[in-house]
PDB file of C-alpha atoms and ligand atoms in Angstrom:
ATOM      1  CA  UNK S   1       0.000   0.015   0.008  1.00  0.00           C
ATOM      2  CA  UNK S   2       1.712   3.163  -1.190  1.00  0.00           C
ATOM      3  CA  UNK S   3      -0.977   5.837  -1.109  1.00  0.00           C
ATOM      4  CA  UNK S   4      -4.689   6.096  -0.664  1.00  0.00           C
ATOM      5  CA  UNK S   5      -6.312   6.922  -3.929  1.00  0.00           C
ATOM      6  CA  UNK S   6      -9.481   8.950  -3.982  1.00  0.00           C
ATOM      7  CA  UNK S   7     -10.948   6.329  -6.333  1.00  0.00           C
ATOM      8  CA  UNK S   8     -10.561   3.698  -3.591  1.00  0.00           C
ATOM      9  CA  UNK S   9     -12.001   5.729  -0.856  1.00  0.00           C
ATOM     10  CA  UNK S  10     -14.997   7.150  -2.649  1.00  0.00           C
ATOM     11  CA  UNK S  11     -16.342   3.557  -2.810  1.00  0.00           C
ATOM     12  CA  UNK S  12     -18.362   3.162   0.369  1.00  0.00           C
ATOM     13  CA  UNK S  13     -17.164  -0.149   1.787  1.00  0.00           C
ATOM     14  CA  UNK S  14     -18.743  -0.426   5.206  1.00  0.00           C
ATOM     15  CA  UNK S  15     -17.011  -2.874   7.543  1.00  0.00           C
ATOM     16  CA  UNK S  16     -19.302  -5.639   6.353  1.00  0.00           C
ATOM     17  CA  UNK S  17     -19.855  -7.648   9.528  1.00  0.00           C
ATOM     18  CA  UNK S  18     -21.128  -4.485  11.236  1.00  0.00           C
ATOM     19  CA  UNK S  19     -23.263  -3.293   8.349  1.00  0.00           C
ATOM     20  CA  UNK S  20     -26.579  -3.785  10.101  1.00  0.00           C
ATOM     21  CA  UNK S  21     -25.417  -2.022  13.268  1.00  0.00           C
ATOM     22  CA  UNK S  22     -23.907   0.825  11.309  1.00  0.00           C
ATOM     23  CA  UNK S  23     -27.067   1.270   9.243  1.00  0.00           C
ATOM     24  CA  UNK S  24     -29.055   1.527  12.464  1.00  0.00           C
ATOM     25  CA  UNK S  25     -26.720   4.036  14.094  1.00  0.00           C
ATOM     26  CA  UNK S  26     -28.282   7.507  14.287  1.00  0.00           C
ATOM     27  CA  UNK S  27     -26.610  10.369  12.506  1.00  0.00           C
ATOM     28  CA  UNK S  28     -25.506  13.367  14.517  1.00  0.00           C
ATOM     29  CA  UNK S  29     -25.020  16.869  13.169  1.00  0.00           C
ATOM     30  CA  UNK S  30     -21.606  18.382  13.773  1.00  0.00           C
ATOM     31  CA  UNK S  31     -23.259  21.425  15.339  1.00  0.00           C
ATOM     32  CA  UNK S  32     -24.941  19.134  17.869  1.00  0.00           C
ATOM     33  CA  UNK S  33     -21.819  17.101  18.581  1.00  0.00           C
ATOM     34  CA  UNK S  34     -19.543  20.100  18.809  1.00  0.00           C
ATOM     35  CA  UNK S  35     -21.291  23.345  19.687  1.00  0.00           C
ATOM     36  CA  UNK S  36     -19.805  26.485  18.252  1.00  0.00           C
ATOM     37  CA  UNK S  37     -17.011  28.046  20.302  1.00  0.00           C
ATOM     38  CA  UNK S  38     -16.066  24.997  22.306  1.00  0.00           C
ATOM     39  CA  UNK S  39     -12.383  23.999  22.290  1.00  0.00           C
ATOM     40  CA  UNK S  40     -11.618  20.568  20.848  1.00  0.00           C
ATOM     41  CA  UNK S  41      -8.748  18.562  22.326  1.00  0.00           C
ATOM     42  CA  UNK S  42      -7.598  15.501  20.397  1.00  0.00           C
ATOM     43  CA  UNK S  43      -5.618  13.034  22.496  1.00  0.00           C
ATOM     44  CA  UNK S  44      -3.785  10.769  20.037  1.00  0.00           C
ATOM     45  CA  UNK S  45      -1.831   7.726  21.288  1.00  0.00           C
ATOM     46  CA  UNK S  46       0.289   7.708  18.115  1.00  0.00           C
ATOM     47  CA  UNK S  47       0.971  10.098  15.242  1.00  0.00           C
ATOM     48  CA  UNK S  48      -1.793   9.222  12.715  1.00  0.00           C
ATOM     49  CA  UNK S  49      -4.569   8.365  15.160  1.00  0.00           C
ATOM     50  CA  UNK S  50      -5.909  11.907  15.016  1.00  0.00           C
ATOM     51  CA  UNK S  51      -6.455  11.502  11.283  1.00  0.00           C
ATOM     52  CA  UNK S  52      -7.527   7.864  11.183  1.00  0.00           C
ATOM     53  CA  UNK S  53     -10.041   8.358  13.982  1.00  0.00           C
ATOM     54  CA  UNK S  54     -11.498  11.772  13.226  1.00  0.00           C
ATOM     55  CA  UNK S  55      -9.732  13.321  10.258  1.00  0.00           C
ATOM     56  CA  UNK S  56     -13.026  14.027   8.521  1.00  0.00           C
ATOM     57  CA  UNK S  57     -14.396  15.750  11.576  1.00  0.00           C
ATOM     58  CA  UNK S  58     -11.205  17.795  11.862  1.00  0.00           C
ATOM     59  CA  UNK S  59     -11.570  18.819   8.221  1.00  0.00           C
ATOM     60  CA  UNK S  60     -15.072  20.037   9.060  1.00  0.00           C
ATOM     61  CA  UNK S  61     -13.849  21.857  12.144  1.00  0.00           C
ATOM     62  CA  UNK S  62     -11.274  23.690  10.015  1.00  0.00           C
ATOM     63  CA  UNK S  63     -14.234  25.530   8.487  1.00  0.00           C
ATOM     64  CA  UNK S  64     -15.619  26.575  11.884  1.00  0.00           C
ATOM     65  CA  UNK S  65     -14.508  28.718  14.762  1.00  0.00           C
ATOM     66  CA  UNK S  66     -13.584  26.028  17.253  1.00  0.00           C
ATOM     67  CA  UNK S  67     -10.103  26.109  18.693  1.00  0.00           C
ATOM     68  CA  UNK S  68      -8.345  22.779  18.272  1.00  0.00           C
ATOM     69  CA  UNK S  69      -5.447  21.376  20.362  1.00  0.00           C
ATOM     70  CA  UNK S  70      -3.662  18.119  19.627  1.00  0.00           C
ATOM     71  CA  UNK S  71      -2.052  16.203  22.494  1.00  0.00           C
ATOM     72  CA  UNK S  72       0.317  13.655  20.986  1.00  0.00           C
ATOM     73  CA  UNK S  73       0.918  11.045  23.673  1.00  0.00           C
ATOM     74  CA  UNK S  74       3.795   9.188  22.002  1.00  0.00           C
ATOM     75  CA  UNK S  75       5.970   9.859  18.987  1.00  0.00           C
ATOM     76  CA  UNK S  76       5.249   6.400  17.570  1.00  0.00           C
ATOM     77  CA  UNK S  77       8.785   5.074  17.763  1.00  0.00           C
ATOM     78  CA  UNK S  78       7.780   1.416  18.278  1.00  0.00           C
ATOM     79  CA  UNK S  79       5.606   1.007  15.190  1.00  0.00           C
ATOM     80  CA  UNK S  80       8.066  -1.416  13.600  1.00  0.00           C
ATOM     81  CA  UNK S  81       9.345  -3.622  16.459  1.00  0.00           C
ATOM     82  CA  UNK S  82      12.215  -5.035  14.356  1.00  0.00           C
ATOM     83  CA  UNK S  83      13.683  -1.590  13.713  1.00  0.00           C
ATOM     84  CA  UNK S  84      17.024  -0.717  15.259  1.00  0.00           C
ATOM     85  CA  UNK S  85      17.207   2.038  17.837  1.00  0.00           C
ATOM     86  CA  UNK S  86      18.533   4.517  15.359  1.00  0.00           C
ATOM     87  CA  UNK S  87      15.860   3.588  12.783  1.00  0.00           C
ATOM     88  CA  UNK S  88      13.131   3.874  15.462  1.00  0.00           C
ATOM     89  CA  UNK S  89      14.371   7.329  16.373  1.00  0.00           C
ATOM     90  CA  UNK S  90      14.370   8.337  12.707  1.00  0.00           C
ATOM     91  CA  UNK S  91      10.830   6.989  12.253  1.00  0.00           C
ATOM     92  CA  UNK S  92       9.538   8.841  15.311  1.00  0.00           C
ATOM     93  CA  UNK S  93      10.938  12.135  13.958  1.00  0.00           C
ATOM     94  CA  UNK S  94       9.417  11.376  10.602  1.00  0.00           C
ATOM     95  CA  UNK S  95       6.024  10.592  12.143  1.00  0.00           C
ATOM     96  CA  UNK S  96       6.022  13.879  14.069  1.00  0.00           C
ATOM     97  CA  UNK S  97       6.760  15.766  10.819  1.00  0.00           C
ATOM     98  CA  UNK S  98       4.024  13.773   9.111  1.00  0.00           C
ATOM     99  CA  UNK S  99       1.504  14.981  11.710  1.00  0.00           C
ATOM    100  CA  UNK S 100       2.366  18.582  10.906  1.00  0.00           C
ATOM    101  CA  UNK S 101       1.895  17.890   7.201  1.00  0.00           C
ATOM    102  CA  UNK S 102      -1.346  15.979   7.823  1.00  0.00           C
ATOM    103  CA  UNK S 103      -2.806  18.898   9.786  1.00  0.00           C
ATOM    104  CA  UNK S 104      -1.804  21.260   7.034  1.00  0.00           C
ATOM    105  CA  UNK S 105      -3.660  19.052   4.540  1.00  0.00           C
ATOM    106  CA  UNK S 106      -6.709  19.195   6.829  1.00  0.00           C
ATOM    107  CA  UNK S 107      -6.395  23.009   6.681  1.00  0.00           C
ATOM    108  CA  UNK S 108      -5.484  23.157  10.380  1.00  0.00           C
ATOM    109  CA  UNK S 109      -1.880  24.331  10.009  1.00  0.00           C
ATOM    110  CA  UNK S 110      -1.835  26.550  13.057  1.00  0.00           C
ATOM    111  CA  UNK S 111      -3.273  24.411  15.806  1.00  0.00           C
ATOM    112  CA  UNK S 112      -1.258  23.772  18.939  1.00  0.00           C
ATOM    113  CA  UNK S 113       0.478  20.434  19.332  1.00  0.00           C
ATOM    114  CA  UNK S 114       1.590  19.261  22.757  1.00  0.00           C
ATOM    115  CA  UNK S 115       3.935  16.260  22.623  1.00  0.00           C
ATOM    116  CA  UNK S 116       4.049  14.215  25.815  1.00  0.00           C
ATOM    117  CA  UNK S 117       6.853  11.950  24.559  1.00  0.00           C
ATOM    118  CA  UNK S 118       5.648   8.902  26.475  1.00  0.00           C
ATOM    119  CA  UNK S 119       6.884   5.432  25.432  1.00  0.00           C
ATOM    120  CA  UNK S 120       5.141   3.932  22.435  1.00  0.00           C
ATOM    121  CA  UNK S 121       3.745   0.490  23.250  1.00  0.00           C
ATOM    122  CA  UNK S 122       4.251   0.881  26.973  1.00  0.00           C
ATOM    123  CA  UNK S 123       1.588   3.381  28.013  1.00  0.00           C
ATOM    124  CA  UNK S 124       0.076   0.851  30.399  1.00  0.00           C
ATOM    125  CA  UNK S 125       3.252   1.302  32.480  1.00  0.00           C
ATOM    126  CA  UNK S 126       2.772   5.060  32.839  1.00  0.00           C
ATOM    127  CA  UNK S 127      -0.978   5.615  33.112  1.00  0.00           C
ATOM    128  CA  UNK S 128      -0.610   7.720  36.287  1.00  0.00           C
ATOM    129  CA  UNK S 129       1.943   9.981  34.625  1.00  0.00           C
ATOM    130  CA  UNK S 130      -0.302  10.279  31.590  1.00  0.00           C
ATOM    131  CA  UNK S 131      -3.239  11.334  33.767  1.00  0.00           C
ATOM    132  CA  UNK S 132      -1.104  13.955  35.540  1.00  0.00           C
ATOM    133  CA  UNK S 133       0.140  15.398  32.268  1.00  0.00           C
ATOM    134  CA  UNK S 134      -3.357  15.492  30.746  1.00  0.00           C
ATOM    135  CA  UNK S 135      -4.814  17.217  33.766  1.00  0.00           C
ATOM    136  CA  UNK S 136      -2.478  20.157  33.202  1.00  0.00           C
ATOM    137  CA  UNK S 137      -3.926  20.788  29.757  1.00  0.00           C
ATOM    138  CA  UNK S 138      -7.636  19.978  29.982  1.00  0.00           C
ATOM    139  CA  UNK S 139     -10.347  22.496  30.897  1.00  0.00           C
ATOM    140  CA  UNK S 140     -13.921  21.968  32.040  1.00  0.00           C
ATOM    141  CA  UNK S 141     -15.401  23.372  28.810  1.00  0.00           C
ATOM    142  CA  UNK S 142     -13.290  21.205  26.476  1.00  0.00           C
ATOM    143  CA  UNK S 143     -14.629  18.531  24.183  1.00  0.00           C
ATOM    144  CA  UNK S 144     -12.004  15.796  24.279  1.00  0.00           C
ATOM    145  CA  UNK S 145     -11.732  13.264  21.482  1.00  0.00           C
ATOM    146  CA  UNK S 146      -9.654  10.095  21.916  1.00  0.00           C
ATOM    147  CA  UNK S 147      -9.431   6.453  20.970  1.00  0.00           C
ATOM    148  CA  UNK S 148     -12.088   4.098  22.220  1.00  0.00           C
ATOM    149  CA  UNK S 149     -11.127   2.447  25.537  1.00  0.00           C
ATOM    150  CA  UNK S 150     -11.625  -1.061  24.060  1.00  0.00           C
ATOM    151  CA  UNK S 151     -10.072  -0.348  20.649  1.00  0.00           C
ATOM    152  CA  UNK S 152      -7.916  -3.488  20.591  1.00  0.00           C
ATOM    153  CA  UNK S 153      -4.467  -1.814  20.747  1.00  0.00           C
ATOM    154  CA  UNK S 154      -2.858  -1.642  24.194  1.00  0.00           C
ATOM    155  CA  UNK S 155      -1.931   2.056  23.855  1.00  0.00           C
ATOM    156  CA  UNK S 156      -5.323   3.042  22.460  1.00  0.00           C
ATOM    157  CA  UNK S 157      -7.007   1.279  25.358  1.00  0.00           C
ATOM    158  CA  UNK S 158      -4.774   2.843  28.013  1.00  0.00           C
ATOM    159  CA  UNK S 159      -5.259   6.294  26.550  1.00  0.00           C
ATOM    160  CA  UNK S 160      -9.011   5.713  26.233  1.00  0.00           C
ATOM    161  CA  UNK S 161      -9.329   4.674  29.879  1.00  0.00           C
ATOM    162  CA  UNK S 162      -7.056   7.435  31.225  1.00  0.00           C
ATOM    163  CA  UNK S 163      -8.686  10.166  29.163  1.00  0.00           C
ATOM    164  CA  UNK S 164     -12.149   9.008  30.236  1.00  0.00           C
ATOM    165  CA  UNK S 165     -11.194   9.212  33.913  1.00  0.00           C
ATOM    166  CA  UNK S 166      -9.378  12.517  33.566  1.00  0.00           C
ATOM    167  CA  UNK S 167     -12.136  14.143  31.515  1.00  0.00           C
ATOM    168  CA  UNK S 168     -14.653  13.095  34.175  1.00  0.00           C
ATOM    169  CA  UNK S 169     -12.478  14.607  36.893  1.00  0.00           C
ATOM    170  CA  UNK S 170     -12.178  18.016  35.161  1.00  0.00           C
ATOM    171  CA  UNK S 171     -15.819  18.077  34.049  1.00  0.00           C
ATOM    172  CA  UNK S 172     -15.096  18.119  30.313  1.00  0.00           C
ATOM    173  CA  UNK S 173     -16.988  16.251  27.552  1.00  0.00           C
ATOM    174  CA  UNK S 174     -15.669  12.969  26.144  1.00  0.00           C
ATOM    175  CA  UNK S 175     -15.959  11.561  22.646  1.00  0.00           C
ATOM    176  CA  UNK S 176     -14.333   8.190  21.851  1.00  0.00           C
ATOM    177  CA  UNK S 177     -13.537   7.019  18.316  1.00  0.00           C
ATOM    178  CA  UNK S 178     -12.906   3.445  17.123  1.00  0.00           C
ATOM    179  CA  UNK S 179      -9.932   2.746  14.845  1.00  0.00           C
ATOM    180  CA  UNK S 180      -8.764  -0.860  15.215  1.00  0.00           C
ATOM    181  CA  UNK S 181     -12.147  -1.929  16.658  1.00  0.00           C
ATOM    182  CA  UNK S 182     -13.554  -2.901  13.239  1.00  0.00           C
ATOM    183  CA  UNK S 183     -10.867  -5.584  12.959  1.00  0.00           C
ATOM    184  CA  UNK S 184     -11.185  -7.179  16.397  1.00  0.00           C
ATOM    185  CA  UNK S 185     -12.311 -10.778  17.034  1.00  0.00           C
ATOM    186  CA  UNK S 186     -16.071 -11.127  17.482  1.00  0.00           C
ATOM    187  CA  UNK S 187     -15.858 -11.553  21.265  1.00  0.00           C
ATOM    188  CA  UNK S 188     -14.132  -8.208  21.604  1.00  0.00           C
ATOM    189  CA  UNK S 189     -16.585  -6.347  19.399  1.00  0.00           C
ATOM    190  CA  UNK S 190     -19.399  -7.270  21.742  1.00  0.00           C
ATOM    191  CA  UNK S 191     -18.092  -4.327  23.818  1.00  0.00           C
ATOM    192  CA  UNK S 192     -18.901  -1.801  21.093  1.00  0.00           C
ATOM    193  CA  UNK S 193     -21.330   0.607  22.751  1.00  0.00           C
ATOM    194  CA  UNK S 194     -23.906   0.829  19.956  1.00  0.00           C
ATOM    195  CA  UNK S 195     -26.381   2.609  22.244  1.00  0.00           C
ATOM    196  CA  UNK S 196     -24.085   5.660  22.494  1.00  0.00           C
ATOM    197  CA  UNK S 197     -22.746   5.415  18.924  1.00  0.00           C
ATOM    198  CA  UNK S 198     -23.488   8.171  16.457  1.00  0.00           C
ATOM    199  CA  UNK S 199     -22.343   8.638  12.881  1.00  0.00           C
ATOM    200  CA  UNK S 200     -21.018  11.927  11.572  1.00  0.00           C
ATOM    201  CA  UNK S 201     -21.775  12.250   7.870  1.00  0.00           C
ATOM    202  CA  UNK S 202     -18.785  13.631   5.940  1.00  0.00           C
ATOM    203  CA  UNK S 203     -19.050  15.986   3.009  1.00  0.00           C
ATOM    204  CA  UNK S 204     -16.990  14.931  -0.043  1.00  0.00           C
ATOM    205  CA  UNK S 205     -14.414  17.638   0.474  1.00  0.00           C
ATOM    206  CA  UNK S 206     -13.835  16.522   4.088  1.00  0.00           C
ATOM    207  CA  UNK S 207     -13.414  12.909   2.943  1.00  0.00           C
ATOM    208  CA  UNK S 208     -10.901  13.992   0.338  1.00  0.00           C
ATOM    209  CA  UNK S 209      -8.907  16.043   2.809  1.00  0.00           C
ATOM    210  CA  UNK S 210      -8.888  13.080   5.209  1.00  0.00           C
ATOM    211  CA  UNK S 211      -7.520  10.782   2.515  1.00  0.00           C
ATOM    212  CA  UNK S 212      -4.972  13.440   1.591  1.00  0.00           C
ATOM    213  CA  UNK S 213      -3.947  13.747   5.256  1.00  0.00           C
ATOM    214  CA  UNK S 214      -3.598   9.957   5.649  1.00  0.00           C
ATOM    215  CA  UNK S 215      -1.280   9.987   2.644  1.00  0.00           C
ATOM    216  CA  UNK S 216       1.018  12.336   4.584  1.00  0.00           C
ATOM    217  CA  UNK S 217       1.862   9.340   6.809  1.00  0.00           C
ATOM    218  CA  UNK S 218       4.285   7.805   4.370  1.00  0.00           C
ATOM    219  CA  UNK S 219       6.077   5.967   7.217  1.00  0.00           C
ATOM    220  CA  UNK S 220       2.864   4.068   7.998  1.00  0.00           C
ATOM    221  CA  UNK S 221       1.891   3.364   4.400  1.00  0.00           C
ATOM    222  CA  UNK S 222       5.324   1.988   3.473  1.00  0.00           C
ATOM    223  CA  UNK S 223       7.496  -0.016   5.863  1.00  0.00           C
ATOM    224  CA  UNK S 224      11.255   0.559   5.705  1.00  0.00           C
ATOM    225  CA  UNK S 225      12.519  -1.591   2.819  1.00  0.00           C
ATOM    226  CA  UNK S 226      15.246  -3.165   4.942  1.00  0.00           C
ATOM    227  CA  UNK S 227      12.675  -4.718   7.315  1.00  0.00           C
ATOM    228  CA  UNK S 228      10.781  -6.569   4.600  1.00  0.00           C
ATOM    229  CA  UNK S 229       7.486  -6.407   6.465  1.00  0.00           C
ATOM    230  CA  UNK S 230       3.982  -5.130   5.782  1.00  0.00           C
ATOM    231  CA  UNK S 231       3.186  -1.500   6.578  1.00  0.00           C
ATOM    232  CA  UNK S 232       1.129  -0.604   9.613  1.00  0.00           C
ATOM    233  CA  UNK S 233      -1.776   0.821   7.654  1.00  0.00           C
ATOM    234  CA  UNK S 234      -3.190  -2.202   5.859  1.00  0.00           C
ATOM    235  CA  UNK S 235      -5.731  -1.939   3.042  1.00  0.00           C
ATOM    236  CA  UNK S 236      -8.370  -3.317   5.429  1.00  0.00           C
ATOM    237  CA  UNK S 237      -7.675  -0.721   8.095  1.00  0.00           C
ATOM    238  CA  UNK S 238      -7.644   2.057   5.511  1.00  0.00           C
ATOM    239  CA  UNK S 239     -10.978   0.913   4.095  1.00  0.00           C
ATOM    240  CA  UNK S 240     -12.604   1.121   7.514  1.00  0.00           C
ATOM    241  CA  UNK S 241     -11.131   4.572   8.148  1.00  0.00           C
ATOM    242  CA  UNK S 242     -12.180   5.962   4.771  1.00  0.00           C
ATOM    243  CA  UNK S 243     -15.919   5.711   4.932  1.00  0.00           C
ATOM    244  CA  UNK S 244     -18.405   8.482   4.167  1.00  0.00           C
ATOM    245  CA  UNK S 245     -18.945   8.729   7.891  1.00  0.00           C
ATOM    246  CA  UNK S 246     -17.044   8.633  11.109  1.00  0.00           C
ATOM    247  CA  UNK S 247     -18.390   6.889  14.144  1.00  0.00           C
ATOM    248  CA  UNK S 248     -18.197   8.439  17.576  1.00  0.00           C
ATOM    249  CA  UNK S 249     -19.165   7.097  21.001  1.00  0.00           C
ATOM    250  CA  UNK S 250     -20.672   9.901  23.013  1.00  0.00           C
TER     251      UNK S 250
HETATM  252 ZN1  LIG A   1      -2.460   4.255  17.242  1.00  0.00          ZN
END
């Protein structure tokens, strides 16, 4: 997988085993989900989660007056476990630069980015520190978007749980987004909270900007040639992230 073509993503391939649930999920207007003037804080476990999970919504927000802050929990250095230390460092720097480019492609070039620099793949070992760091940055009026607490990746789940607890403690509003969830074993997907799920319908230009932003993550679309492994962003994952809608758990 080199790049995401607009031809691929225009085709609406719903994650098929969830088609009935998705069809029954109510739509929510962006104005209802995110009232005008509220600050949006995205808490992304890895560089790319902000785009995979809610890039379409971010493209929509770029046309509104909401302030947006990105809190990048890790720099994504452990995405290719076979990488040497020096290669991992190089990839983490590349991923951070890719985030800046992705946000530019979403027409959000000026938003603040706070990098926490916590260890990729080991967030379950520093959940208390993560909570402390988050509490410094969150405000009661914020709408905080993060990965679903049962998303099937250890870091996504740690961040989901810690953000949920921290948001509750500061009185902010929480929105969780699924990314890996569509590809979990059936037993795990029984946890999907369909009763609080809502779909945000994306306009064509927001979809296109999301695909364009995903393409900024070259490091995730193409693994280093010397490792001879598949890239992180598989065609299946990309298909589920490039729908005409984004699902949120409210
Ligand atoms: Zn991630």
